[in-house]
Amino acid sequence: MDDIARETGLTKKTVSRVFANSNLVKASTRERVLEAAKRLHYEVNMLARNFNLKRSGYIGIAMHYQQILDGPYVAEAFKGFRRAISDESDYVFALFDTESESCNNGTKLAKFYRQRRVDGILVLAPHTDDQFLGTLKQLAVPLVVVGEKPTCSSVCSVFCNDGLGIELVCNHLYSLGHRRIAFVEGPSIYAVAIRRKKAFLHFLHEKGLNNPSWYIQPGDFSSRSGSAAGEILLQGNPPPTAIVTCNDTMAVAVMGIAQKLGLRIPEDVSVAGFDDLLPLNGGYFPPLTTAHQPVCEMAEWGARVLLNSLQTGVLPSGKTVMDVSLTIRESTGVPKHTNGASSPKQKKLKTRNDSDVTYEVQQPPVH
Amino acid sequence: MDDIARETGLTKKTVSRVFANSNLVKASTRERVLEAAKRLHYEVNMLARNFNLKRSGYIGIAMHYQQILDGPYVAEAFKGFRRAISDESDYVFALFDTESESCNNGTKLAKFYRQRRVDGILVLAPHTDDQFLGTLKQLAVPLVVVGEKPTCSSVCSVFCNDGLGIELVCNHLYSLGHRRIAFVEGPSIYAVAIRRKKAFLHFLHEKGLNNPSWYIQPGDFSSRSGSAAGEILLQGNPPPTAIVTCNDTMAVAVMGIAQKLGLRIPEDVSVAGFDDLLPLNGGYFPPLTTAHQPVCEMAEWGARVLLNSLQTGVLPSGKTVMDVSLTIRESTGVPKHTNGASSPKQKKLKTRNDSDVTYEVQQPPVH
DNA sequence: TTGTAGGCGTTATCAG
DNA sequence: CTGATAACGCCTACAA
């Protein structure tokens, strides 16, 4: 900057103003500065600037690397994050693996914030036993949880109405005539999985269905666990006429087992999932009926809330619940031995409705 | 720091030494400082420290978000990165999406480096048409490309011997007795895909196989494209007895189509993939014979090289080629109408060999 | 619209 | 082993 100031006969401060996009600089002066900057290959030293501004320019994304990096969930979430925090915003994402203990108990994340290495934190799909949220809350870190309803209730978060999703799926199956409906659980480290199961139990109770207890099988979101559950369910007696799983991966695995057992989908058994994140698979399984979780939108909104907080200096707060919608495809249909209420072909009747967003407490989006 | 200095009756500099882990501080002095620091809730301001040290503490990871975030490749790569650059290393990962134009032509990445926002860059699986490598090369940025052999030859990189992988797979099939071997290509934006195809053509030529041209089908690594190719190949006349695909996803899709057509694997058709990254699927397809690509190891090594460069100040250089190995599982076997040379059951004969690493030019690893 | 003086929190240098 | 002083490159406050 000194060099440019000398070259142009101005002061460092004026040069500084140009690069800080201050509007109290004469256009001609700005030109002169920019010209000299180009000539001298000058580039702002963000280290110095940020040091001065007491900000890092980084937004931390905390997540369990191995748990979710491998899957469409993260891809969708990042799409949303990037929509909110684009290239121009001057913020960059920093990645933190909450798998490590130091991260998990909050020590490391807290330290990073205190040390000014991140300006704010987006927490993606934390586990229910993650302790760091509590730690961070005390620190008054600008923090937004995306994809989960944190147990620590005062933490700002964006998640979705899992219960509604299961309800929609189950009612869809019920109205097709299904009564023997089975369920494959998700891992209990995720509150979402627990909520989904709870909603299923509630559905059973509401409809007065008295299915055998083995109609509810454990699962951990993995293909392997889906297959295991599928084998038990489909070879049981009497087998369910419909199987609802806690995520799409397990639903596909169930379809795989069904096909292996020579069962047609949906003629012999209906299968429904949860998430609607999987790419429509290559055509060797019927497209999946599933509850659509607006991950991208949740992420985008969460990032916007955080950004807004960073700009205003007001800590983020409040919860946003987004509605899950039902996407009916070809893996569900009328059960064999039943006269269902609906027509047998339900092809591609899409009921997605992304604008179905419920704002409980929220500052306006900065679109 | 001033506060601590006052409290302890020392100088700022001495306090500084304590936190910089300098060993020229008396133990008792260090104790006093740390005690005061705890009492005053002092935490080093990394912004100031890094400003002074002219480093950001961030390592950039440049990749095409949507292209690869959704899949096991990134998960593996990050596992490797983290092995090399752990929590203790004081480096954090920053994420850059090379999908955006500003990143693609290198402007943004270059700017980030000049602006001191990243100390070095790991480029994950770039496309052949990515322009940023050239730009960055000129800037003398500490940079390592992982998972691809860059066209710009002087760029430091860690990739694998794709050709060898295809060769191993093809020879395995050939020795089982297969002659009508088909191939599903990968997208030409990846040089890896081109190398794999080239290796396949070389294999055909070497064995003097004269298969119809439609035995080579286009693909883009997606499940959808795999299915499309599978349908054409398996319904063709004469159909191939074995199908080699450019990645595992497409191989699974081909298996799906095969099962849909009522073909048994490997009795009616053998299928082999490339990558060995997919979780062993839930048991509804036979476990896949595939070429194992040591993504995690490549990433780890790449990150080590970069770290080493950052510590020594010497720009990274040289190429490391890691060998692909063959993992034989149950999706390949002796063709129906042929008397293969080998036994029909080749179950779980694993030939993985991760230590098969070839160092062409390289500084020693900092284990 | 531009300039002056001073400060941000750390480390480097060199002396003791 | 410890200390005094200056420097890093930018920004804020206030003055002109």
mmCIF file of N, CA, C and O in Angstrom, chain A residues 4-75:
data_model
loop_
_atom_site.group_PDB
_atom_site.id
_atom_site.type_symbol
_atom_site.label_atom_id
_atom_site.label_comp_id
_atom_site.label_asym_id
_atom_site.label_seq_id
_atom_site.Cartn_x
_atom_site.Cartn_y
_atom_site.Cartn_z
ATOM 1 N N ILE A 4 1.933 1.961 -3.482
ATOM 2 C CA ILE A 4 0.900 2.572 -4.300
ATOM 3 C C ILE A 4 0.713 4.026 -3.897
ATOM 4 O O ILE A 4 0.560 4.910 -4.741
ATOM 5 N N ALA A 5 0.727 4.268 -2.588
ATOM 6 C CA ALA A 5 0.567 5.632 -2.103
ATOM 7 C C ALA A 5 1.674 6.516 -2.682
ATOM 8 O O ALA A 5 1.418 7.618 -3.180
ATOM 9 N N ARG A 6 2.887 6.032 -2.632
ATOM 10 C CA ARG A 6 4.012 6.797 -3.158
ATOM 11 C C ARG A 6 3.823 7.066 -4.657
ATOM 12 O O ARG A 6 3.881 8.196 -5.100
ATOM 13 N N GLU A 7 3.547 6.012 -5.385
ATOM 14 C CA GLU A 7 3.383 6.115 -6.842
ATOM 15 C C GLU A 7 2.317 7.129 -7.234
ATOM 16 O O GLU A 7 2.459 7.865 -8.200
ATOM 17 N N THR A 8 1.219 7.100 -6.490
ATOM 18 C CA THR A 8 0.095 7.952 -6.854
ATOM 19 C C THR A 8 0.121 9.290 -6.143
ATOM 20 O O THR A 8 -0.675 10.178 -6.441
ATOM 21 N N GLY A 9 1.008 9.426 -5.190
ATOM 22 C CA GLY A 9 1.062 10.664 -4.437
ATOM 23 C C GLY A 9 -0.083 10.806 -3.453
ATOM 24 O O GLY A 9 -0.441 11.912 -3.055
ATOM 25 N N LEU A 10 -0.688 9.688 -3.104
ATOM 26 C CA LEU A 10 -1.793 9.748 -2.141
ATOM 27 C C LEU A 10 -1.327 9.177 -0.804
ATOM 28 O O LEU A 10 -0.150 8.865 -0.650
ATOM 29 N N THR A 11 -2.251 9.038 0.110
ATOM 30 C CA THR A 11 -1.896 8.410 1.393
ATOM 31 C C THR A 11 -2.308 6.941 1.403
ATOM 32 O O THR A 11 -3.178 6.537 0.648
ATOM 33 N N LYS A 12 -1.696 6.212 2.269
ATOM 34 C CA LYS A 12 -2.071 4.830 2.481
ATOM 35 C C LYS A 12 -3.579 4.720 2.725
ATOM 36 O O LYS A 12 -4.247 3.851 2.183
ATOM 37 N N LYS A 13 -4.050 5.619 3.525
ATOM 38 C CA LYS A 13 -5.458 5.544 3.896
ATOM 39 C C LYS A 13 -6.373 5.632 2.669
ATOM 40 O O LYS A 13 -7.357 4.900 2.561
ATOM 41 N N THR A 14 -6.051 6.511 1.781
ATOM 42 C CA THR A 14 -6.885 6.645 0.584
ATOM 43 C C THR A 14 -6.836 5.363 -0.231
ATOM 44 O O THR A 14 -7.847 4.874 -0.716
ATOM 45 N N VAL A 15 -5.647 4.833 -0.354
ATOM 46 C CA VAL A 15 -5.502 3.568 -1.068
ATOM 47 C C VAL A 15 -6.355 2.503 -0.374
ATOM 48 O O VAL A 15 -7.110 1.768 -1.009
ATOM 49 N N SER A 16 -6.243 2.444 0.922
ATOM 50 C CA SER A 16 -7.033 1.506 1.714
ATOM 51 C C SER A 16 -8.510 1.651 1.397
ATOM 52 O O SER A 16 -9.220 0.674 1.195
ATOM 53 N N ARG A 17 -8.945 2.895 1.343
ATOM 54 C CA ARG A 17 -10.360 3.147 1.076
ATOM 55 C C ARG A 17 -10.793 2.541 -0.252
ATOM 56 O O ARG A 17 -11.882 1.989 -0.376
ATOM 57 N N VAL A 18 -9.948 2.662 -1.217
ATOM 58 C CA VAL A 18 -10.290 2.124 -2.532
ATOM 59 C C VAL A 18 -10.579 0.625 -2.426
ATOM 60 O O VAL A 18 -11.597 0.137 -2.909
ATOM 61 N N PHE A 19 -9.711 -0.076 -1.752
ATOM 62 C CA PHE A 19 -9.866 -1.535 -1.706
ATOM 63 C C PHE A 19 -10.943 -1.986 -0.726
ATOM 64 O O PHE A 19 -11.428 -3.100 -0.789
ATOM 65 N N ALA A 20 -11.288 -1.093 0.172
ATOM 66 C CA ALA A 20 -12.367 -1.426 1.090
ATOM 67 C C ALA A 20 -13.703 -1.026 0.481
ATOM 68 O O ALA A 20 -14.738 -1.099 1.127
ATOM 69 N N ASN A 21 -13.663 -0.609 -0.775
ATOM 70 C CA ASN A 21 -14.874 -0.195 -1.479
ATOM 71 C C ASN A 21 -15.608 0.942 -0.791
ATOM 72 O O ASN A 21 -16.824 1.013 -0.820
ATOM 73 N N SER A 22 -14.842 1.790 -0.169
ATOM 74 C CA SER A 22 -15.461 2.961 0.434
ATOM 75 C C SER A 22 -15.942 3.859 -0.698
ATOM 76 O O SER A 22 -15.308 3.965 -1.742
ATOM 77 N N ASN A 23 -17.066 4.508 -0.492
ATOM 78 C CA ASN A 23 -17.566 5.352 -1.581
ATOM 79 C C ASN A 23 -17.172 6.814 -1.411
ATOM 80 O O ASN A 23 -17.610 7.666 -2.162
ATOM 81 N N LEU A 24 -16.329 7.054 -0.422
ATOM 82 C CA LEU A 24 -15.878 8.440 -0.324
ATOM 83 C C LEU A 24 -14.515 8.608 -0.979
ATOM 84 O O LEU A 24 -13.579 9.164 -0.412
ATOM 85 N N VAL A 25 -14.420 8.095 -2.189
ATOM 86 C CA VAL A 25 -13.198 8.291 -2.959
ATOM 87 C C VAL A 25 -13.610 8.798 -4.338
ATOM 88 O O VAL A 25 -14.529 8.256 -4.953
ATOM 89 N N LYS A 26 -12.943 9.833 -4.784
ATOM 90 C CA LYS A 26 -13.260 10.373 -6.103
ATOM 91 C C LYS A 26 -12.973 9.282 -7.144
ATOM 92 O O LYS A 26 -12.001 8.533 -7.028
ATOM 93 N N ALA A 27 -13.830 9.239 -8.137
ATOM 94 C CA ALA A 27 -13.695 8.199 -9.166
ATOM 95 C C ALA A 27 -12.316 8.229 -9.804
ATOM 96 O O ALA A 27 -11.681 7.192 -10.008
ATOM 97 N N SER A 28 -11.860 9.425 -10.089
ATOM 98 C CA SER A 28 -10.562 9.530 -10.769
ATOM 99 C C SER A 28 -9.437 9.011 -9.859
ATOM 100 O O SER A 28 -8.512 8.352 -10.319
ATOM 101 N N THR A 29 -9.566 9.321 -8.589
ATOM 102 C CA THR A 29 -8.556 8.837 -7.646
ATOM 103 C C THR A 29 -8.547 7.320 -7.617
ATOM 104 O O THR A 29 -7.500 6.682 -7.689
ATOM 105 N N ARG A 30 -9.754 6.772 -7.529
ATOM 106 C CA ARG A 30 -9.891 5.308 -7.508
ATOM 107 C C ARG A 30 -9.194 4.705 -8.723
ATOM 108 O O ARG A 30 -8.440 3.735 -8.601
ATOM 109 N N GLU A 31 -9.449 5.297 -9.871
ATOM 110 C CA GLU A 31 -8.825 4.805 -11.102
ATOM 111 C C GLU A 31 -7.306 4.766 -10.963
ATOM 112 O O GLU A 31 -6.660 3.767 -11.248
ATOM 113 N N ARG A 32 -6.796 5.899 -10.525
ATOM 114 C CA ARG A 32 -5.342 5.996 -10.399
ATOM 115 C C ARG A 32 -4.800 4.891 -9.506
ATOM 116 O O ARG A 32 -3.811 4.228 -9.823
ATOM 117 N N VAL A 33 -5.497 4.679 -8.377
ATOM 118 C CA VAL A 33 -5.040 3.667 -7.428
ATOM 119 C C VAL A 33 -5.082 2.280 -8.052
ATOM 120 O O VAL A 33 -4.114 1.516 -7.988
ATOM 121 N N LEU A 34 -6.202 1.984 -8.676
ATOM 122 C CA LEU A 34 -6.360 0.651 -9.259
ATOM 123 C C LEU A 34 -5.309 0.407 -10.335
ATOM 124 O O LEU A 34 -4.761 -0.693 -10.451
ATOM 125 N N GLU A 35 -5.047 1.454 -11.078
ATOM 126 C CA GLU A 35 -4.045 1.322 -12.141
ATOM 127 C C GLU A 35 -2.680 0.984 -11.541
ATOM 128 O O GLU A 35 -2.009 0.033 -11.958
ATOM 129 N N ALA A 36 -2.338 1.753 -10.526
ATOM 130 C CA ALA A 36 -1.038 1.512 -9.883
ATOM 131 C C ALA A 36 -0.991 0.119 -9.254
ATOM 132 O O ALA A 36 0.025 -0.575 -9.321
ATOM 133 N N ALA A 37 -2.116 -0.280 -8.671
ATOM 134 C CA ALA A 37 -2.174 -1.593 -8.026
ATOM 135 C C ALA A 37 -1.889 -2.678 -9.047
ATOM 136 O O ALA A 37 -1.113 -3.603 -8.804
ATOM 137 N N LYS A 38 -2.515 -2.539 -10.189
ATOM 138 C CA LYS A 38 -2.312 -3.544 -11.220
ATOM 139 C C LYS A 38 -0.854 -3.546 -11.657
ATOM 140 O O LYS A 38 -0.223 -4.593 -11.801
ATOM 141 N N ARG A 39 -0.326 -2.366 -11.834
ATOM 142 C CA ARG A 39 1.055 -2.247 -12.297
ATOM 143 C C ARG A 39 2.020 -2.893 -11.296
ATOM 144 O O ARG A 39 2.981 -3.564 -11.669
ATOM 145 N N LEU A 40 1.718 -2.705 -10.028
ATOM 146 C CA LEU A 40 2.630 -3.215 -8.992
ATOM 147 C C LEU A 40 2.249 -4.617 -8.510
ATOM 148 O O LEU A 40 2.841 -5.128 -7.562
ATOM 149 N N HIS A 41 1.247 -5.204 -9.159
ATOM 150 C CA HIS A 41 0.778 -6.545 -8.762
ATOM 151 C C HIS A 41 0.389 -6.593 -7.291
ATOM 152 O O HIS A 41 0.733 -7.514 -6.572
ATOM 153 N N TYR A 42 -0.286 -5.519 -6.903
ATOM 154 C CA TYR A 42 -0.687 -5.472 -5.497
ATOM 155 C C TYR A 42 -1.936 -6.313 -5.261
ATOM 156 O O TYR A 42 -2.822 -6.380 -6.102
ATOM 157 N N GLU A 43 -1.988 -6.942 -4.136
ATOM 158 C CA GLU A 43 -3.178 -7.702 -3.731
ATOM 159 C C GLU A 43 -3.372 -7.460 -2.241
ATOM 160 O O GLU A 43 -2.415 -7.514 -1.471
ATOM 161 N N VAL A 44 -4.600 -7.177 -1.851
ATOM 162 C CA VAL A 44 -4.864 -6.926 -0.438
ATOM 163 C C VAL A 44 -4.389 -8.112 0.400
ATOM 164 O O VAL A 44 -4.592 -9.257 0.019
ATOM 165 N N ASN A 45 -3.785 -7.850 1.491
ATOM 166 C CA ASN A 45 -3.407 -8.906 2.424
ATOM 167 C C ASN A 45 -4.559 -9.126 3.396
ATOM 168 O O ASN A 45 -4.754 -8.380 4.350
ATOM 169 N N MET A 46 -5.303 -10.172 3.086
ATOM 170 C CA MET A 46 -6.492 -10.437 3.893
ATOM 171 C C MET A 46 -6.134 -10.794 5.324
ATOM 172 O O MET A 46 -6.941 -10.609 6.232
ATOM 173 N N LEU A 47 -4.971 -11.324 5.507
ATOM 174 C CA LEU A 47 -4.542 -11.673 6.854
ATOM 175 C C LEU A 47 -4.515 -10.408 7.705
ATOM 176 O O LEU A 47 -5.007 -10.378 8.828
ATOM 177 N N ALA A 48 -3.944 -9.375 7.126
ATOM 178 C CA ALA A 48 -3.863 -8.105 7.843
ATOM 179 C C ALA A 48 -5.243 -7.488 8.006
ATOM 180 O O ALA A 48 -5.621 -7.041 9.091
ATOM 181 N N ARG A 49 -5.983 -7.487 6.911
ATOM 182 C CA ARG A 49 -7.305 -6.874 6.976
ATOM 183 C C ARG A 49 -8.174 -7.562 8.020
ATOM 184 O O ARG A 49 -8.793 -6.925 8.863
ATOM 185 N N ASN A 50 -8.208 -8.890 7.929
ATOM 186 C CA ASN A 50 -9.070 -9.626 8.849
ATOM 187 C C ASN A 50 -8.588 -9.508 10.288
ATOM 188 O O ASN A 50 -9.389 -9.445 11.210
ATOM 189 N N PHE A 51 -7.317 -9.451 10.440
ATOM 190 C CA PHE A 51 -6.753 -9.255 11.770
ATOM 191 C C PHE A 51 -7.311 -7.965 12.351
ATOM 192 O O PHE A 51 -7.774 -7.892 13.485
ATOM 193 N N ASN A 52 -7.302 -6.990 11.524
ATOM 194 C CA ASN A 52 -7.777 -5.685 11.936
ATOM 195 C C ASN A 52 -9.275 -5.668 12.199
ATOM 196 O O ASN A 52 -9.755 -5.078 13.163
ATOM 197 N N LEU A 53 -9.995 -6.337 11.312
ATOM 198 C CA LEU A 53 -11.455 -6.348 11.432
ATOM 199 C C LEU A 53 -11.921 -7.372 12.463
ATOM 200 O O LEU A 53 -13.113 -7.510 12.701
ATOM 201 N N LYS A 54 -10.967 -8.099 13.012
ATOM 202 C CA LYS A 54 -11.318 -9.125 13.994
ATOM 203 C C LYS A 54 -12.296 -10.149 13.437
ATOM 204 O O LYS A 54 -13.271 -10.520 14.084
ATOM 205 N N ARG A 55 -12.041 -10.553 12.229
ATOM 206 C CA ARG A 55 -12.845 -11.630 11.657
ATOM 207 C C ARG A 55 -11.918 -12.510 10.830
ATOM 208 O O ARG A 55 -10.827 -12.090 10.435
ATOM 209 N N SER A 56 -12.345 -13.723 10.590
ATOM 210 C CA SER A 56 -11.477 -14.627 9.851
ATOM 211 C C SER A 56 -11.923 -14.798 8.413
ATOM 212 O O SER A 56 -11.142 -15.169 7.547
ATOM 213 N N GLY A 57 -13.191 -14.536 8.154
ATOM 214 C CA GLY A 57 -13.694 -14.773 6.812
ATOM 215 C C GLY A 57 -14.032 -16.228 6.571
ATOM 216 O O GLY A 57 -14.332 -16.624 5.449
ATOM 217 N N TYR A 58 -13.998 -17.004 7.639
ATOM 218 C CA TYR A 58 -14.316 -18.422 7.494
ATOM 219 C C TYR A 58 -15.574 -18.801 8.272
ATOM 220 O O TYR A 58 -15.776 -18.346 9.397
ATOM 221 N N ILE A 59 -16.378 -19.611 7.651
ATOM 222 C CA ILE A 59 -17.535 -20.179 8.337
ATOM 223 C C ILE A 59 -17.270 -21.662 8.504
ATOM 224 O O ILE A 59 -16.981 -22.359 7.533
ATOM 225 N N GLY A 60 -17.303 -22.115 9.725
ATOM 226 C CA GLY A 60 -17.024 -23.525 9.992
ATOM 227 C C GLY A 60 -18.225 -24.402 9.711
ATOM 228 O O GLY A 60 -19.351 -24.029 10.020
ATOM 229 N N ILE A 61 -17.977 -25.538 9.097
ATOM 230 C CA ILE A 61 -19.037 -26.533 8.948
ATOM 231 C C ILE A 61 -18.603 -27.741 9.771
ATOM 232 O O ILE A 61 -17.568 -28.343 9.483
ATOM 233 N N ALA A 62 -19.362 -28.025 10.795
ATOM 234 C CA ALA A 62 -19.014 -29.142 11.678
ATOM 235 C C ALA A 62 -19.887 -30.331 11.342
ATOM 236 O O ALA A 62 -21.102 -30.218 11.291
ATOM 237 N N MET A 63 -19.257 -31.448 11.076
ATOM 238 C CA MET A 63 -20.042 -32.646 10.771
ATOM 239 C C MET A 63 -19.222 -33.905 11.009
ATOM 240 O O MET A 63 -18.006 -33.852 11.136
ATOM 241 N N HIS A 64 -19.910 -35.014 11.054
ATOM 242 C CA HIS A 64 -19.230 -36.293 11.191
ATOM 243 C C HIS A 64 -18.792 -36.749 9.797
ATOM 244 O O HIS A 64 -19.605 -37.232 9.016
ATOM 245 N N TYR A 65 -17.529 -36.578 9.530
ATOM 246 C CA TYR A 65 -17.015 -36.887 8.188
ATOM 247 C C TYR A 65 -17.532 -38.204 7.647
ATOM 248 O O TYR A 65 -18.231 -38.264 6.651
ATOM 249 N N GLN A 66 -17.119 -39.280 8.278
ATOM 250 C CA GLN A 66 -17.376 -40.584 7.677
ATOM 251 C C GLN A 66 -18.844 -40.971 7.712
ATOM 252 O O GLN A 66 -19.315 -41.715 6.875
ATOM 253 N N GLN A 67 -19.543 -40.443 8.675
ATOM 254 C CA GLN A 67 -20.949 -40.795 8.766
ATOM 255 C C GLN A 67 -21.751 -40.279 7.593
ATOM 256 O O GLN A 67 -22.649 -40.929 7.101
ATOM 257 N N ILE A 68 -21.436 -39.066 7.175
ATOM 258 C CA ILE A 68 -22.339 -38.492 6.193
ATOM 259 C C ILE A 68 -21.677 -37.951 4.942
ATOM 260 O O ILE A 68 -22.336 -37.649 3.974
ATOM 261 N N LEU A 69 -20.359 -37.886 4.978
ATOM 262 C CA LEU A 69 -19.694 -37.358 3.797
ATOM 263 C C LEU A 69 -19.982 -38.269 2.611
ATOM 264 O O LEU A 69 -20.076 -37.839 1.473
ATOM 265 N N ASP A 70 -20.138 -39.522 2.913
ATOM 266 C CA ASP A 70 -20.373 -40.517 1.889
ATOM 267 C C ASP A 70 -21.867 -40.659 1.636
ATOM 268 O O ASP A 70 -22.504 -41.572 2.099
ATOM 269 N N GLY A 71 -22.406 -39.756 0.891
ATOM 270 C CA GLY A 71 -23.822 -39.882 0.612
ATOM 271 C C GLY A 71 -24.382 -38.595 0.064
ATOM 272 O O GLY A 71 -23.723 -37.559 0.101
ATOM 273 N N PRO A 72 -25.577 -38.664 -0.437
ATOM 274 C CA PRO A 72 -26.160 -37.497 -1.093
ATOM 275 C C PRO A 72 -26.579 -36.410 -0.118
ATOM 276 O O PRO A 72 -26.798 -35.281 -0.514
ATOM 277 N N TYR A 73 -26.645 -36.748 1.149
ATOM 278 C CA TYR A 73 -27.101 -35.766 2.130
ATOM 279 C C TYR A 73 -26.186 -34.546 2.141
ATOM 280 O O TYR A 73 -26.628 -33.405 2.041
ATOM 281 N N VAL A 74 -24.912 -34.801 2.262
ATOM 282 C CA VAL A 74 -23.947 -33.703 2.320
ATOM 283 C C VAL A 74 -23.946 -32.909 1.032
ATOM 284 O O VAL A 74 -23.873 -31.684 1.036
ATOM 285 N N ALA A 75 -24.012 -33.631 -0.073
ATOM 286 C CA ALA A 75 -24.000 -32.938 -1.355
ATOM 287 C C ALA A 75 -25.150 -31.937 -1.416
ATOM 288 O O ALA A 75 -24.965 -30.780 -1.798
#
